[in-house]
Backbone as a ProteinNet text record, in pm:
[ID]
protein_1_A
[PRIMARY]
XXXXXXXXXXXXXXXXXXXXXXXXXXXXXXXXXXXXXXXXXXXXXXXXXXXXXXXXXXXXXXXXXXXXXXXXXXXXXXXXXXXXXXXXXXXXXXXXXXXXXXXXXXXXXXXXXXXXXXXXXXXXXXXXXXXXXXXXXXXXXXXXXXXXXXXXXXXXXXXXXXXXXXXXXXXXXXXXXXXXXXXXXXXXXXXXXXXXXXXXXXXXXXXXXXXXXXXXXXXXXXXXXXXX
[TERTIARY]
2695.7	2651.8	2641.1	2680	2667	2581.2	2560.6	2389.1	2354.9	2427.6	2372.8	2506.4	2478.7	2611.9	2629.8	2525.2	2613.3	2632.9	2656.1	2689.5	2824.9	2925	3039.4	3033.2	3094.3	3116.9	3149	3192.8	3199.6	3033.8	2939.9	2768.3	2750.6	2730.1	2700.8	2592.1	2501.1	2413.8	2409.4	2382.3	2400.4	2277.8	2217.1	2108.1	2114.5	2024.5	1980.5	1864.7	1860.9	1710	1710.3	1569	1513.5	1406.9	1399.5	1282.4	1200.5	1089.2	1084.2	874.9	856.8	705.9	631.4	684.1	670	665.8	777.9	749.6	913	890	1062.1	1051.5	1149.8	1188.9	1299.4	1305.6	1419.2	1456.2	1601.2	1639.8	1789.6	1747.1	1826.8	1874.7	2031.4	2069.8	2155.5	2208.9	2324.5	2407.4	2548.7	2675.7	2813	2875.2	3019	3091.4	3180.3	3340.5	3431.4	3489.2	3559.5	3703.3	3729.9	3864.2	3975.4	3916.9	4017.6	4124.8	4257.7	4329.7	4315	4177.6	4149.2	4094.6	4052.1	3994.7	4052.7	4195.4	4264.6	4254.9	4264	4261.9	4129	4005	3859.6	3850	3889.2	3854.8	3957	4016.8	4112	3977.9	3936.5	3771.5	3669.3	3641.7	3508.7	3509.1	3548.3	3618.1	3446.5	3326.2	3239.8	3153.8	3211.9	3159.8	3202.3	3372	3411.8	3516.2	3425.7	3463.5	3416.2	3450.1	3441.7	3325.7	3220.8	3135.3	3020.2	3099.7	3070.2	3039.6	3121.3	3106.5	3027.5	3015.2	2927.5	2712.4	2735.9	2592.3	2553.7	2637.5	2624.4	2620	2620.1	2598.4	2463.3	2491.8	2307.8	2189.8	2260.1	2131.6	2099.9	2236.7	2194.1	2103.6	2140	2030.1	1868.3	1885.6	1746.8	1688.9	1754.4	1683.3	1649.7	1788.2	1727.3	1618.7	1508.8	1454.5	1266.2	1307.7	1188.2	1117.6	968.5	943	774.6	788.2	666.9	497.6	428.2	269.1	186.5	58	-31.5	-93.9	-187	-215.4	-283.1	-328.8	-468.4	-442.2	-289.9	-276.8	-211.7	-199.1	-169.5	2.9	56.1	233	234.6	347.8	364.9	417.9	410.7	424	468.3	593.8	580.3	631.1	599.2	691.8	612.9	718.4	621.9	551.7	420.4	376.5	405.1	449	480.4	391.9	366.2	318.9	342.3	268	338.2	451.5	430.1	542.9	514.3	658.9	661.8	812.2	852.7	1006.3	1053.5	1139.3	1152	1186.5	1084.7	1089	1213.8	1237.5	1397.9	1530	1502	1595	1597.1	1548.9	1520.7	1557.4	1567	1629.6	1501.4	1551.6	1407	1393.7	1239.6	1207.9	1049.5	1039.2	939.4	846.1	767	683.7	579.5	547.8	425.5	399.9	308.4	224.5	89.6	141.1	-8.7	-40	-203.6	-253.8	-306	-356.3	-399.6	-532.4	-653.5	-687.6	-744.9	-834.5	-833.8	-958.4	-1031.2	-1111.4	-1040.7	-902.5	-809.4	-820.9	-902.8	-831.4	-699.8	-620.6	-534.7	-538.9	-507.6	-475	-312.6	-311.3	-148.4	-172	-107.8	-106.6	40.6	78	220.7	234.7	314.4	386.8	554.4	608.2	712.8	737.6	823	830.5	940.4	923.9	1018.7	948.6	970.3	868.2	779.6	624.7	546.8	550.1	625.1	566	470.4	428.7	327.6	182.1	141.6	55.2	-115.3	-171	-247.8	-345.5	-389.9	-475.8	-587.2	-670.7	-774.6	-768.3	-628	-609.8	-489.8	-537.7	-460.1	-486.7	-449.7	-488.6	-574.3	-689.6	-798.5	-710.9	-638	-554.4	-467.1	-460.4	-309.3	-370.6	-526.7	-579.2	-669	-690.3	-803.5	-736.6	-580.9	-552.2	-627.1	-572.7	-643.6	-821.8	-812.9	-949	-1049	-992.4	-1095.2	-1189.8	-1295.4	-1389.7	-1396.5	-1376.7	-1407.8	-1539.4	-1541.8	-1694.8	-1675.2	-1619.3	-1649.3	-1489.2	-1495	-1404.7	-1436.9	-1398.1	-1436.3	-1370.2	-1446.5	-1346.7	-1475.8	-1448.7	-1506.1	-1410.3	-1479.8	-1458.6	-1439.6	-1386.1	-1339	-1264.4	-1368.9	-1294.2	-1253.4	-1259.1	-1201.5	-1091.3	-1051.6	-965.4	-1042.9	-962.6	-983.3	-916.9	-1074.2	-1031.4	-1022.7	-952.8	-1004.9	-969.4	-1044.2	-1020.4	-1075.7	-1059.3	-1043.8	-1069.7	-1177.1	-1200.4	-1248.9	-1164.1	-1184.9	-1221.6	-1298.9	-1282.4	-1228.3	-1148.6	-1107.1	-1168.5	-1190.8	-1207.1	-1178.6	-1121.1	-1000.1	-1075.1	-1040	-1067.9	-935.7	-871	-781.9	-822.3	-762.5	-748.6	-906.9	-1013.2	-1113.5	-1227.4	-1141.4	-1203.3	-1249.4	-1340.2	-1348	-1301.4	-1229.3	-1182	-1194.8	-1238.6	-1278.4	-1148.1	-1138.5	-1001.3	-1081.7	-1017.5	-1083.3	-970.9	-935.3	-815.9	-862.5	-909.3	-915.6	-832.1	-818.6	-687.4	-780.1	-698.8	-754.1	-607.7	-680.3	-489.4	-566.4	-547.1	-547.9	-483.2	-547	-507.9	-411.6	-439.6	-335.3	-302.8	-389.5	-327.1	-335.5	-328.9	-259.6	-135.2	-93.3	-23.5	170.3	160.2	259.1	412.1	353.1	442.3	523.8	471.5	490.2	421.3	483.8	394.1	271.4	145.2	4.3	19.6	-94.8	-71.3	-167	-140.6	-214.4	-248.1	-372.7	-432.1	-486.1	-460.1	-469.9	-528.8	-646.9	-685.1	-729.6	-682.6	-634.5	-744.6	-836	-903.7	-933.7	-925.5	-930.8	-1010.4	-1097.1	-1163.3	-1077.5	-935.8	-841.8	-794.9	-800.9	-736.6	-835.3	-1004.1	-1132.1	-1198.8	-1287.2	-1348.3	-1508.1	-1589.5	-1726.9	-1807.4	-1787.9	-1843.4	-1776.1	-1660.5	-1623.5	-1578.9	-1618.9	-1582.1	-1681.1	-1644.9	-1726.3	-1773	-1877.8	-1958.7	-1910.8	-1921.7	-1879.7	-1978.1	-2044	-2113.8	-2074.2	-2020.2	-1962.8	-1789.4	-1749.8	-1609	-1579.1	-1712.5	-1679.2	-1704	-1836.4	-1872	-1746.6	-1650.3	-1534.5	-1470.8	-1429.8	-1390	-1395.1	-1550.1	-1628.4	-1579.8	-1643.7	-1584.3	-1434	-1350.4	-1190.6	-1143.9	-1215.9	-1116.9	-1188.8	-1355.3	-1408.9	-1341.2	-1255.3	-1178.8	-1046.8	-1001.5	-873.8	-885	-789.5	-759.8	-656.1	-609.5	-493.6	-437.1	-339.4	-268.9	-274.3	-342.6	-345.3	-216	-125.2	2.3	39	-41.6	-6.7	-124.9
-2134.1	-2284.7	-2166.2	-2320.3	-2328.9	-2300.8	-2215.6	-2184.6	-2340.8	-2408.2	-2546.3	-2617.5	-2764.4	-2845.8	-2799.7	-2841.1	-2755.7	-2664.1	-2560	-2390.9	-2419.7	-2359.3	-2367.9	-2284.5	-2334.5	-2239.5	-2098.4	-2039.1	-1886.4	-1880.7	-1930.5	-1891.9	-1896.7	-1826	-1898.1	-1811.5	-1935.2	-1824.5	-1797.7	-1683.4	-1651.3	-1648	-1758.4	-1774.8	-1720.1	-1654.9	-1602.4	-1643.9	-1672.1	-1706.7	-1597.7	-1582.2	-1485.9	-1596.4	-1570.4	-1631.5	-1531.8	-1509.9	-1385.8	-1415.2	-1417	-1409.5	-1521.1	-1687.1	-1770.3	-1761.7	-1639.5	-1630.8	-1681.4	-1761.5	-1753	-1743.3	-1682.9	-1563.3	-1631.7	-1668.6	-1670.1	-1594.8	-1477.3	-1486.4	-1522.2	-1570.9	-1624.4	-1476.5	-1486.8	-1382.9	-1419.1	-1399.1	-1422	-1363.6	-1430.4	-1369	-1433.3	-1375.8	-1441.4	-1442.1	-1580.1	-1558	-1620.7	-1504	-1578.6	-1631.7	-1552.1	-1537.1	-1709.2	-1767.8	-1935.8	-1885.2	-1982.3	-1951.3	-2004.7	-2078.9	-2136.7	-2034.9	-1928.4	-1820.8	-1708.1	-1680.5	-1630.2	-1576.1	-1647.8	-1621.9	-1599.7	-1663.2	-1628.9	-1475.2	-1414.1	-1322.1	-1199.2	-1182.4	-1118.1	-1121.3	-1174.7	-1192.2	-1116.2	-1181.9	-1098.7	-1095.7	-942.6	-932.1	-917.7	-872.7	-900.8	-1054.6	-1142.4	-1257.9	-1371.2	-1321	-1386.9	-1289.8	-1207.4	-1081.9	-1181.7	-1081.3	-1115.7	-1016.6	-1071.6	-938.3	-981.4	-1090.7	-1138.4	-1064.4	-982.7	-891.8	-840.3	-744	-658.9	-707.3	-821.5	-925.6	-912.2	-956.9	-1018.7	-880.6	-759.5	-692.6	-613.3	-608.2	-576.5	-667.7	-793.6	-904.9	-871	-854.4	-866.2	-713.5	-622.9	-480.4	-531.1	-585.2	-658.3	-730.2	-812.3	-935.3	-812.3	-763	-630	-529.4	-551.4	-467.8	-550.3	-688.5	-755.9	-795.2	-809.3	-797.1	-880.9	-929.5	-1037.5	-911.7	-1007.1	-923.2	-1029.6	-979.7	-1051.3	-1066.8	-1174.6	-1171.9	-1101.9	-1013.8	-915.6	-783.7	-777.7	-652.5	-560.1	-427.3	-364.1	-299.3	-274.1	-290.6	-95.1	-115.9	30	139.8	238.2	320.3	301.2	299.5	280.4	114.1	45.5	-48.9	-149.8	-258.2	-337.6	-476.6	-497.8	-590.2	-722.1	-832.6	-984.7	-1096.4	-1172.9	-1254.7	-1266	-1299.3	-1288.1	-1194	-1071.5	-1011.6	-840.8	-762.7	-656.5	-622	-539	-525.6	-382.2	-321.6	-152.8	-152.8	-65.3	-68.5	-22.5	131.5	139.6	83.9	-73.1	-145.7	-234.5	-232	-334.9	-281.2	-149.3	-87.5	-120.2	-183.8	-224.4	-362	-404	-537.7	-573.1	-752.5	-751.9	-867.9	-854.4	-881.6	-958.4	-1128.4	-1185.4	-1294.2	-1287.3	-1326.7	-1399	-1563.4	-1639.7	-1724.3	-1762.5	-1770.5	-1949.3	-2022.3	-2103.9	-2221.6	-2229.2	-2299.6	-2420.2	-2472.9	-2618.8	-2688.2	-2550	-2536.4	-2565.7	-2553.1	-2517.5	-2435.8	-2330.3	-2187.6	-2093.5	-2034.4	-2016.6	-1822.6	-1757.2	-1608.8	-1543.6	-1462.3	-1447	-1263.7	-1212.1	-1031.2	-981	-961.8	-904.7	-764.4	-742	-600.4	-573.1	-409.8	-466.5	-247.1	-191.3	-54.6	-3.2	-104.6	-62.6	15	77.6	137.6	72.4	101.5	50.8	53.3	-26.2	-24.1	-132.8	-175.9	-282.9	-197.4	-341.5	-242	-246.5	-169.7	-135.3	-291.9	-309.1	-428.8	-459.4	-349.6	-337	-333.5	-255.1	-286.7	-356.4	-484.5	-631.9	-685.6	-757.5	-811.9	-963	-955	-1059.8	-1203.3	-1214.5	-1326	-1382.4	-1266.2	-1288.7	-1317.7	-1290.6	-1323	-1452.2	-1453.1	-1548.3	-1674.8	-1761.5	-1780.2	-1860.2	-2005.5	-2054.5	-2105.5	-2152.5	-2198.8	-2134.2	-2011.8	-1861.2	-1834.6	-1780.6	-1707.1	-1571.8	-1449.9	-1357.9	-1392.2	-1366.3	-1369.6	-1222.5	-1093	-1000.1	-889.8	-748.1	-708.6	-521.8	-481.1	-376	-264.7	-158.5	-88.1	-61	-31.4	-4.6	18.1	57.3	123.5	75.1	20.5	-0.3	80.1	66.4	142.5	273.7	352	439.1	461.9	291.8	262.8	267.8	303	261.6	140.5	5.9	-84.6	-102	-235.8	-289.2	-437.6	-506.3	-636.5	-757.3	-847.8	-939.3	-1026.1	-1103.8	-1224.6	-1382.8	-1444	-1567.1	-1709.5	-1758.6	-1911.4	-1941.4	-2137.5	-2168	-2341.8	-2374.1	-2451	-2609.7	-2709.2	-2841.9	-2912.5	-2994.3	-3153	-3252.8	-3278.6	-3394.8	-3469.4	-3588.5	-3738.8	-3796.8	-3697.9	-3747.5	-3670.2	-3592.3	-3596.7	-3356.7	-3347.9	-3188.2	-3100.6	-3021.2	-2947.8	-2799.9	-2764.2	-2632.1	-2556.6	-2380.9	-2342.2	-2201.5	-2133.7	-1992.1	-1881.9	-1794.9	-1664.7	-1557.7	-1522.2	-1378.7	-1295.8	-1173.6	-1097.8	-901.2	-855.9	-692.6	-606.3	-534.7	-391.6	-267.2	-199	-110.8	17.8	108.2	252.7	241.4	147.9	131.7	262.8	322.3	490.4	634.3	564.2	756.8	704.9	568.4	535.5	587.3	727.4	841.1	726.9	625.7	562.8	438.3	378.8	284.5	167.7	63.2	-88	-71.8	-107.1	-113.1	-259.4	-249.5	-389.3	-471.3	-620.4	-714.8	-804.9	-885.4	-990.9	-1035.4	-1196.2	-1291.6	-1426.9	-1480.8	-1570.9	-1658.3	-1822.6	-1911.3	-2044.5	-2108.9	-2203.2	-2300.3	-2414.3	-2566.6	-2677.1	-2702.4	-2787.2	-2980.3	-2941.5	-3070.3	-3162.1	-3134.2	-3203.1	-3155.7	-3177.6	-3143.4	-3310.2	-3326.4	-3456.2	-3368.1	-3446	-3389.8	-3294.9	-3378.6	-3321.8	-3179.1	-3203.8	-3102.6	-2986.4	-2906.3	-2887.4	-2718.1	-2626.2	-2477.9	-2423.7	-2405.1	-2362.4	-2147.8	-2152.2	-2064.2	-1938.4	-1923.4	-1796.4	-1843.5	-1912.5	-1921.3	-1839	-1909.7	-1831	-1666.5	-1631.8	-1510.5	-1451.9	-1505.4	-1439.1	-1461.2	-1551.3	-1540	-1420.7	-1418.3	-1291.2	-1130	-1154.3	-1033.7	-992.4	-1097.8	-1080.9	-1040.3	-1110.9	-1049.5	-946.5	-955.7	-737.4	-637.1	-672.3	-586.1	-534.9	-612.4	-594	-500	-458.5	-398.3	-236.9	-208.9	-92.5	-40.6	63.5	146.5	158.7	198.3	132.1	281.7	383.2	473.8	606.6	507.2	602.2	693.9	539.3	569.3	795.4
1378.5	1262.3	1117.9	1095.5	941.2	889.1	761	680.8	671.7	570.6	572.2	516.5	525.2	498	353.3	306.2	95.5	53.7	159.9	106.1	148.8	100.3	180.4	296.9	433.6	553.6	563.5	471.4	469.8	448	477.5	532.5	649.3	740.5	848.2	897.5	1006.5	1070	1278.7	1287.4	1413.1	1471.8	1574.6	1654.6	1796.7	1851.4	1975.8	2067	2141.3	2214.3	2315.9	2347.4	2453.7	2528.5	2681	2731.4	2824.5	2834.9	2875.5	2916.2	3002.2	3043.9	2973.7	2997.3	2907.6	2779.2	2725.5	2564.7	2523.4	2459.1	2310.9	2210.9	2229	2083.9	2054.5	1923	1872.6	1735.3	1693.6	1602.1	1555	1385.8	1302.8	1245.5	1180.3	1082.1	1037.8	904.1	815	883.6	828	864.1	746.1	759	662.4	721.1	756.6	752.6	689.1	643.5	462.6	559.7	637.1	711.3	684.6	651.1	609.4	501.1	538.9	454.8	311.7	291.7	151.7	68.5	128.7	93.5	53.1	38.3	14.4	-118.4	-219.6	-382.6	-364.8	-340.3	-376.4	-339.6	-211.6	-115.2	-229.2	-311.7	-364.8	-480.1	-587.2	-632.3	-642.8	-496.5	-436.8	-283.7	-276.4	-71.6	-65.8	-119.6	15.8	3.7	-84	-59.2	56	31	145.5	253.2	293.5	464.8	529.3	640.5	773	876.5	864.3	954.3	1110.7	1116.4	1270.8	1347.5	1446.7	1527	1510.5	1385.7	1344	1372.9	1277.6	1294.9	1426	1499.8	1678.8	1769.6	1692.5	1722.7	1755.1	1611.6	1563.6	1622.9	1656.8	1674.6	1808.9	1932.4	2032.1	2027.4	1988.8	1974.3	1945.1	1891.2	1835.7	1922.1	2017.3	2087	2222.1	2222	2359	2352.2	2223.4	2202.8	2251.1	2227.6	2189.6	2352.6	2346.5	2440.1	2458.8	2550.1	2496.2	2536.8	2509.4	2439.7	2459.8	2494.4	2457.7	2358.9	2266.5	2163.4	2099.3	2192.1	2183.1	2248	2271	2329.6	2252.4	2233.7	2166.1	2188.6	2115.8	2123.1	2206.5	2255.8	2353.7	2178.6	2233.1	2147.8	1961.4	1913.9	1768.5	1712.3	1850.1	1840.8	1701.6	1705.5	1574.3	1641.9	1632.8	1688.8	1604.2	1662.5	1647.9	1698.2	1649.2	1739.2	1909.7	1994.5	2116.1	2168.5	2081	2174.5	2055.7	2059.7	2005.9	1997.1	1876.8	1923.5	1843.3	1916.9	1855.6	1705.4	1647.5	1470.3	1397.3	1471.9	1463	1479.7	1547	1525.2	1424.9	1319.1	1238.2	1092.3	1059.8	938.4	825.2	725.6	611.2	652.3	659.6	744.8	644.5	623.9	570.2	715.5	671.2	794.9	769.9	800.8	764.4	880	922.6	1052	967.2	1024.9	935.5	1064.6	1038.7	1159.8	1044.4	1091.2	1088.4	1167.6	1127.1	1247.4	1236.9	1295.5	1318.7	1210	1130.2	981.8	826	867.4	762	669.4	747.5	696.1	739.8	609.3	634.2	611.7	698.4	744.3	693.8	612.4	648.1	657.3	705.5	732.4	687	631.1	554.3	548.3	547.3	542.1	553	447	500.2	504.9	470.5	505.4	415.3	264.1	149.8	96.7	-24.8	-137.1	-220.2	-213.2	-284.5	-440.6	-502.3	-619.1	-694.5	-655	-722.9	-791.9	-876.7	-994.2	-890.3	-850.2	-716.2	-732.3	-643.5	-675.8	-736.1	-731	-819.5	-963.5	-1022.1	-1165.1	-1176.2	-1136.4	-1177.3	-1273	-1348.8	-1463.5	-1420.2	-1445.9	-1363.9	-1402.2	-1470.8	-1495	-1421.7	-1370	-1220.2	-1092.3	-1094	-966.1	-975.8	-1067.4	-1086.9	-1144.6	-1184	-1238.3	-1389.8	-1379.1	-1470.8	-1456	-1332.7	-1299.5	-1187	-1186.1	-1114.2	-1128.3	-1092.3	-1071	-959.3	-1001.8	-934.1	-857.1	-727.9	-652.5	-628.3	-590.3	-541	-603.5	-632.5	-610.8	-606.3	-527.4	-471	-333.8	-308	-228.7	-95.5	40.4	125	222.7	353.3	467.7	544.6	637.6	743.9	891.4	1005.6	1121.6	1060.1	924.9	896.4	765.9	735.3	651.4	535.1	379.6	286.9	257.9	220.8	233.8	42.2	-42	-119.7	-115	-195.7	-180.5	-292.8	-313.2	-436.4	-367.9	-394.9	-343.5	-457.3	-444.4	-569.8	-582	-659.8	-617.2	-718.6	-694	-851.9	-815.9	-923.9	-974.8	-978	-992.8	-1042.1	-1010.8	-1110.3	-1060.8	-1044.2	-949.5	-885.4	-904.2	-983.8	-975.1	-962.1	-1041.9	-1029.4	-940.3	-837.6	-745.8	-761.2	-751	-741.5	-626.3	-649.4	-560.8	-565.7	-457.5	-458.5	-355.2	-423.4	-330.2	-330.6	-260.2	-213.8	-177.6	-280.5	-226.7	-205.3	-89.6	-35.5	-53.1	-127	-55	-17.5	57.5	77.7	94.4	125.2	107.5	174	220.4	330.2	278.5	291.8	238.2	110.6	50.8	-75	-176	-178.7	-223.3	-148.9	-26.2	108.2	138.7	79.8	208.4	164.2	48.7	54.9	16.3	-59.2	-89.3	-45.1	64.6	125.3	99.8	168.2	138.1	177.3	152.3	233.8	344.3	441.6	477.6	370.3	403.6	265.6	352	327.6	448.2	354.2	354.2	276.7	306.7	280.3	341.6	221.1	268.1	149.7	255.5	163.7	176.7	63.6	51.9	-1.3	37.7	-26.2	9.1	51.2	-71.5	-63.9	56.8	172.1	255.1	354.3	310.9	438.5	395.2	506.3	474.1	444.5	375.6	347.3	446.3	605.4	631.2	722.2	678.3	712	701.6	534.1	417.1	465.6	462.3	465.4	401.9	364.3	238.3	192.2	76.1	65.3	124.1	145	244.1	361	413.1	570.1	560.3	458.6	444.5	419.2	334.8	333.8	443.3	595.9	646.7	760.1	739.1	827.4	781.4	663.3	584.7	650.2	612	664.3	806.3	834.7	1076.6	1062.7	1005.1	1060.5	1030.3	919.7	807.4	907.2	947.2	996.7	1120.8	1192.8	1309.2	1286.9	1136	1151	1154.8	1244.7	1238.7	1294.1	1268.7	1277.3	1486.8	1500.1	1661.6	1677.7	1765.8	1807.4	1778.6	1805.2	1809.6	1684.5	1636.3	1434.3	1380.5
[MASK]
++++++++++++++++++++++++++++++++++++++++++++++++++++++++++++++++++++++++++++++++++++++++++++++++++++++++++++++++++++++++++++++++++++++++++++++++++++++++++++++++++++++++++++++++++++++++++++++++++++++++++++++++++++++++++++++++++++

């Protein structure tokens, strides 16, 4: 299919689906099809932008699809497979990747787990400028390090107070990284928790101690897969 109606039809998207044990997997991959005669002159100027790579992308897509398997949400992946929501996939099939898993519960707490296998070039979390972490209206509740199941953890907890249309809004942004100083140049796992009172009625707003307790409870369950 075309990538988008407003984009030239050389830009394509390959979609593949797999149904297994009650789980539906969908993989989408960008590809290019610049074979049309109308692109002959453009192809001379930019061969890559107007090339044809659908067969190669299709082969890669099917390989990844074959390496996908369902997994219970609390079940560890097999061997060195990469865990995704309700599934696992052979990491060797992915090449370089970025992955984010997002959870949003009924109380409006959003948790994001993100990682990739590229080189880690960011400023260490605790050495970041406080203005970057706090933004204009934020205050640091806590920043420091601790041990969690043998892992070296650093974290930065921020509360942000704003006024929107005369209504006070309180938001929280908690950030944690695992083994940031011992990852051999690889990107560490990052955990973020977000919460705001903006979309909650007064009877449903969680207090700061409750949010910190939720954060502590979640992060204390973090551990590495045994095969690692």
